[in-house]
Tab-separated table of C-alpha atoms in Angstrom:
chain	number	residue	atom	x	y	z
A	1	MET	CA	186.990	153.307	160.717
A	2	THR	CA	187.482	154.383	164.327
A	3	LEU	CA	184.712	152.090	165.563
A	4	ILE	CA	186.308	149.136	163.768
A	5	ALA	CA	189.668	150.038	165.348
A	6	ILE	CA	188.066	150.136	168.817
A	7	VAL	CA	186.442	146.738	168.327
A	8	ALA	CA	189.672	145.298	166.914
A	9	CYS	CA	191.669	146.669	169.855
A	10	GLU	CA	189.159	145.274	172.373
A	11	VAL	CA	189.353	141.857	170.718
A	12	ALA	CA	193.170	142.078	170.586
A	13	PHE	CA	193.239	143.061	174.289
A	14	TRP	CA	191.319	139.942	175.299
A	15	ILE	CA	193.314	137.741	172.924
A	16	ALA	CA	196.494	138.993	174.617
A	17	ILE	CA	195.024	138.353	178.085
A	18	LEU	CA	193.615	134.917	177.247
A	19	GLY	CA	196.817	134.052	175.390
A	20	GLY	CA	198.837	135.056	178.432
A	21	LEU	CA	196.637	133.014	180.770
A	22	THR	CA	196.625	129.997	178.466
A	23	THR	CA	200.390	130.147	178.098
A	24	ARG	CA	200.881	130.594	181.840
A	25	TYR	CA	198.558	127.838	183.056
A	26	LEU	CA	197.972	125.345	180.266
A	27	LEU	CA	201.393	125.436	178.621
A	28	ARG	CA	203.162	126.067	181.961
A	29	ARG	CA	205.232	128.944	180.520
A	30	PRO	CA	204.786	131.798	183.021
A	31	ARG	CA	207.433	134.088	181.479
A	32	LEU	CA	205.931	133.853	178.009
A	33	GLY	CA	202.490	134.394	179.533
A	34	ALA	CA	203.722	137.570	181.249
A	35	ALA	CA	205.176	138.778	177.951
A	36	LEU	CA	201.765	138.403	176.328
A	37	PHE	CA	200.217	140.498	179.125
A	38	VAL	CA	202.582	143.331	178.154
A	39	ALA	CA	200.864	143.477	174.758
A	40	ALA	CA	197.653	144.785	176.377
A	41	PRO	CA	198.913	148.346	177.066
A	42	LEU	CA	200.600	148.446	173.658
A	43	ILE	CA	197.161	147.927	172.108
A	44	ASP	CA	195.969	151.093	173.873
A	45	VAL	CA	198.901	153.038	172.440
A	46	LEU	CA	198.038	151.733	168.974
A	47	LEU	CA	194.398	152.824	169.334
A	48	LEU	CA	195.420	156.304	170.500
A	49	ALA	CA	197.764	156.613	167.518
A	50	LEU	CA	195.014	155.524	165.090
A	51	VAL	CA	192.533	158.039	166.509
A	52	THR	CA	195.094	160.843	166.398
A	53	VAL	CA	196.142	160.066	162.824
A	54	ASP	CA	192.490	159.960	161.770
A	55	LEU	CA	191.790	163.418	163.191
A	56	LEU	CA	195.057	164.947	162.014
A	57	GLY	CA	194.353	163.558	158.545
A	58	GLY	CA	191.275	165.776	158.305
A	59	GLY	CA	188.674	163.520	159.948
A	60	THR	CA	185.852	165.023	161.954
A	61	ALA	CA	185.442	163.760	165.500
A	62	SER	CA	182.446	161.531	166.152
A	63	TRP	CA	181.177	159.623	169.138
A	64	HIS	CA	183.575	156.862	168.036
A	65	HIS	CA	186.561	159.048	168.894
A	66	GLY	CA	185.056	159.786	172.310
A	67	LEU	CA	184.438	156.081	172.843
A	68	ALA	CA	188.087	155.396	172.011
A	69	ALA	CA	189.137	157.870	174.719
A	70	ILE	CA	186.816	156.194	177.241
A	71	TYR	CA	188.080	152.744	176.240
A	72	ILE	CA	191.709	153.786	176.730
A	73	GLY	CA	190.958	155.418	180.103
A	74	VAL	CA	189.100	152.363	181.392
A	75	SER	CA	191.736	150.005	180.021
A	76	ILE	CA	194.523	151.866	181.811
A	77	ALA	CA	192.641	152.368	185.093
A	78	TYR	CA	191.056	148.904	185.283
A	79	GLY	CA	193.405	146.818	183.118
A	80	HIS	CA	195.445	145.371	185.972
A	81	ARG	CA	192.283	144.527	187.899
A	82	MET	CA	190.681	142.842	184.866
A	83	ILE	CA	193.814	140.755	184.374
A	84	ALA	CA	193.889	139.823	188.094
A	85	TRP	CA	190.189	138.867	187.932
A	86	ALA	CA	190.765	136.600	184.927
A	87	ASP	CA	193.997	135.233	186.418
A	88	ALA	CA	192.273	134.162	189.662
A	89	ARG	CA	189.589	132.304	187.712
A	90	PHE	CA	192.098	130.655	185.380
A	91	ALA	CA	194.291	129.629	188.343
A	92	HIS	CA	191.270	128.096	190.083
A	93	ARG	CA	190.081	126.260	186.981
A	94	PHE	CA	193.386	125.045	185.549
A	95	ALA	CA	196.012	125.163	188.312
A	96	ASP	CA	194.179	124.069	191.470
A	97	GLY	CA	194.196	127.622	192.791
A	98	PRO	CA	191.747	128.759	195.444
A	99	ALA	CA	188.196	129.653	194.444
A	100	PRO	CA	187.773	133.381	193.854
A	101	GLU	CA	186.326	135.086	196.910
A	102	ARG	CA	182.941	136.807	196.762
A	103	LEU	CA	183.303	139.905	198.880
A	104	SER	CA	180.495	141.076	201.137
A	105	GLY	CA	179.901	143.604	203.875
A	106	TRP	CA	182.399	146.364	204.391
A	107	ARG	CA	185.049	144.622	202.293
A	108	TYR	CA	182.782	144.901	199.263
A	109	THR	CA	181.985	148.505	200.168
A	110	ALA	CA	185.707	149.285	200.325
A	111	ARG	CA	186.134	147.725	196.883
A	112	CYS	CA	183.301	149.935	195.573
A	113	TRP	CA	185.086	153.048	196.841
A	114	GLY	CA	188.307	151.781	195.261
A	115	ASP	CA	186.351	151.523	192.018
A	116	VAL	CA	185.278	155.153	192.416
A	117	LEU	CA	188.974	156.076	192.557
A	118	ARG	CA	189.741	153.897	189.517
A	119	THR	CA	186.813	155.385	187.619
A	120	THR	CA	188.026	158.875	188.528
A	121	VAL	CA	191.434	157.969	187.076
A	122	ALA	CA	189.739	156.561	183.940
A	123	VAL	CA	187.663	159.749	183.569
A	124	LEU	CA	190.741	161.948	183.995
A	125	ILE	CA	192.686	159.924	181.417
A	126	ALA	CA	189.801	159.979	178.927
A	127	GLY	CA	189.264	163.695	179.549
A	128	GLY	CA	192.975	164.329	179.056
A	129	ILE	CA	192.940	162.406	175.780
A	130	ILE	CA	189.921	164.376	174.591
A	131	GLY	CA	191.539	167.661	175.594
A	132	GLY	CA	194.761	166.646	173.884
A	133	LEU	CA	192.933	165.723	170.682
A	134	VAL	CA	191.088	169.055	170.686
A	135	LEU	CA	194.379	170.923	171.135
A	136	VAL	CA	196.285	168.912	168.530
A	137	VAL	CA	193.554	169.194	165.894
A	138	GLY	CA	193.074	172.891	166.645
A	139	ASP	CA	189.705	173.101	164.867
A	140	PRO	CA	186.731	173.488	167.237
A	141	ASP	CA	184.252	172.671	164.465
A	142	ARG	CA	185.869	169.288	163.782
A	143	THR	CA	186.150	168.360	167.477
A	144	ALA	CA	182.822	169.724	168.772
A	145	GLU	CA	181.363	166.212	169.022
A	146	LEU	CA	183.927	165.344	171.701
A	147	GLN	CA	182.274	167.712	174.174
A	148	GLY	CA	179.368	165.278	174.470
A	149	THR	CA	181.832	162.639	175.604
A	150	VAL	CA	182.876	164.844	178.513
A	151	ALA	CA	179.254	164.817	179.718
A	152	VAL	CA	179.194	161.007	179.390
A	153	LEU	CA	182.312	160.847	181.563
A	154	GLY	CA	180.469	162.779	184.261
A	155	VAL	CA	177.526	160.380	184.075
A	156	ILE	CA	179.835	157.357	184.343
A	157	LEU	CA	181.554	158.770	187.414
A	158	GLY	CA	178.202	159.761	188.943
A	159	ILE	CA	176.793	156.244	188.540
A	160	ASP	CA	179.882	154.697	190.113
A	161	LEU	CA	179.687	157.159	193.000
A	162	LEU	CA	175.999	156.344	193.596
A	163	TRP	CA	176.853	152.624	193.506
A	164	ALA	CA	179.480	153.074	196.246
A	165	ILE	CA	177.168	155.250	198.338
A	166	SER	CA	174.388	152.658	198.099
A	167	TYR	CA	176.676	149.885	199.364
A	168	THR	CA	177.907	152.173	202.120
A	169	ILE	CA	174.322	152.597	203.318
A	170	TRP	CA	173.248	149.008	202.579
A	171	PRO	CA	176.331	146.743	202.662
A	172	ARG	CA	176.229	143.583	200.550
A	173	LYS	CA	175.105	140.568	202.565
A	174	THR	CA	176.957	137.293	202.633
A	175	ALA	CA	175.553	134.576	200.405
A	176	ALA	CA	174.237	132.691	203.452
A	177	ALA	CA	172.490	135.777	204.845
A	178	ALA	CA	170.995	136.545	201.439
A	179	LEU	CA	169.447	133.051	201.391
A	180	GLY	CA	167.870	133.579	204.808
A	181	GLY	CA	170.385	131.761	207.008
A	182	PRO	CA	172.394	133.401	209.774
A	183	ALA	CA	175.802	134.782	208.815
A	184	GLY	CA	178.384	132.043	208.711
A	185	GLN	CA	175.701	129.332	208.522
A	186	PRO	CA	174.527	127.680	205.318
A	187	GLY	CA	171.353	129.238	203.998
A	188	ARG	CA	168.121	127.396	203.283
A	189	SER	CA	167.464	126.266	199.758
């Protein structure tokens, strides 16, 4: 049941975002579009409530419950950025907005380090949810599976950290430089 709730909440999240973007740009109703964006965090609250009720009702924690904690952490830490990403593309496609910029060099590296901070926030939120569930349930046997999720959180943060370090050492090249042309010049096809 928890896995179905996670999938349903993920689908509902993107329906709220796409509904907000569609309303904002295609229907030209920016206030109503903003109201639909507000539904996204409410979906996270609903998922947390479903997971808690499931465990308090006698359910045994599984990897699904850990995944729900990760989903909520990522949604909170990256939600605004995901909405901004989609908004920039919708504005470009449907409202004559500027083309989204492809970062390179140190600007991309700075974004990678910002992602490390966001991922740290996501890991702390997910870890806090897991810790809270363990405390609320109060039965180590029923929540033992959640300890594996804590290890997964460490792996996720480690991968993001390695990603940022790699782009610190080898900054991302501009599209022109990647195609063999000098920076600022069109590359060869």
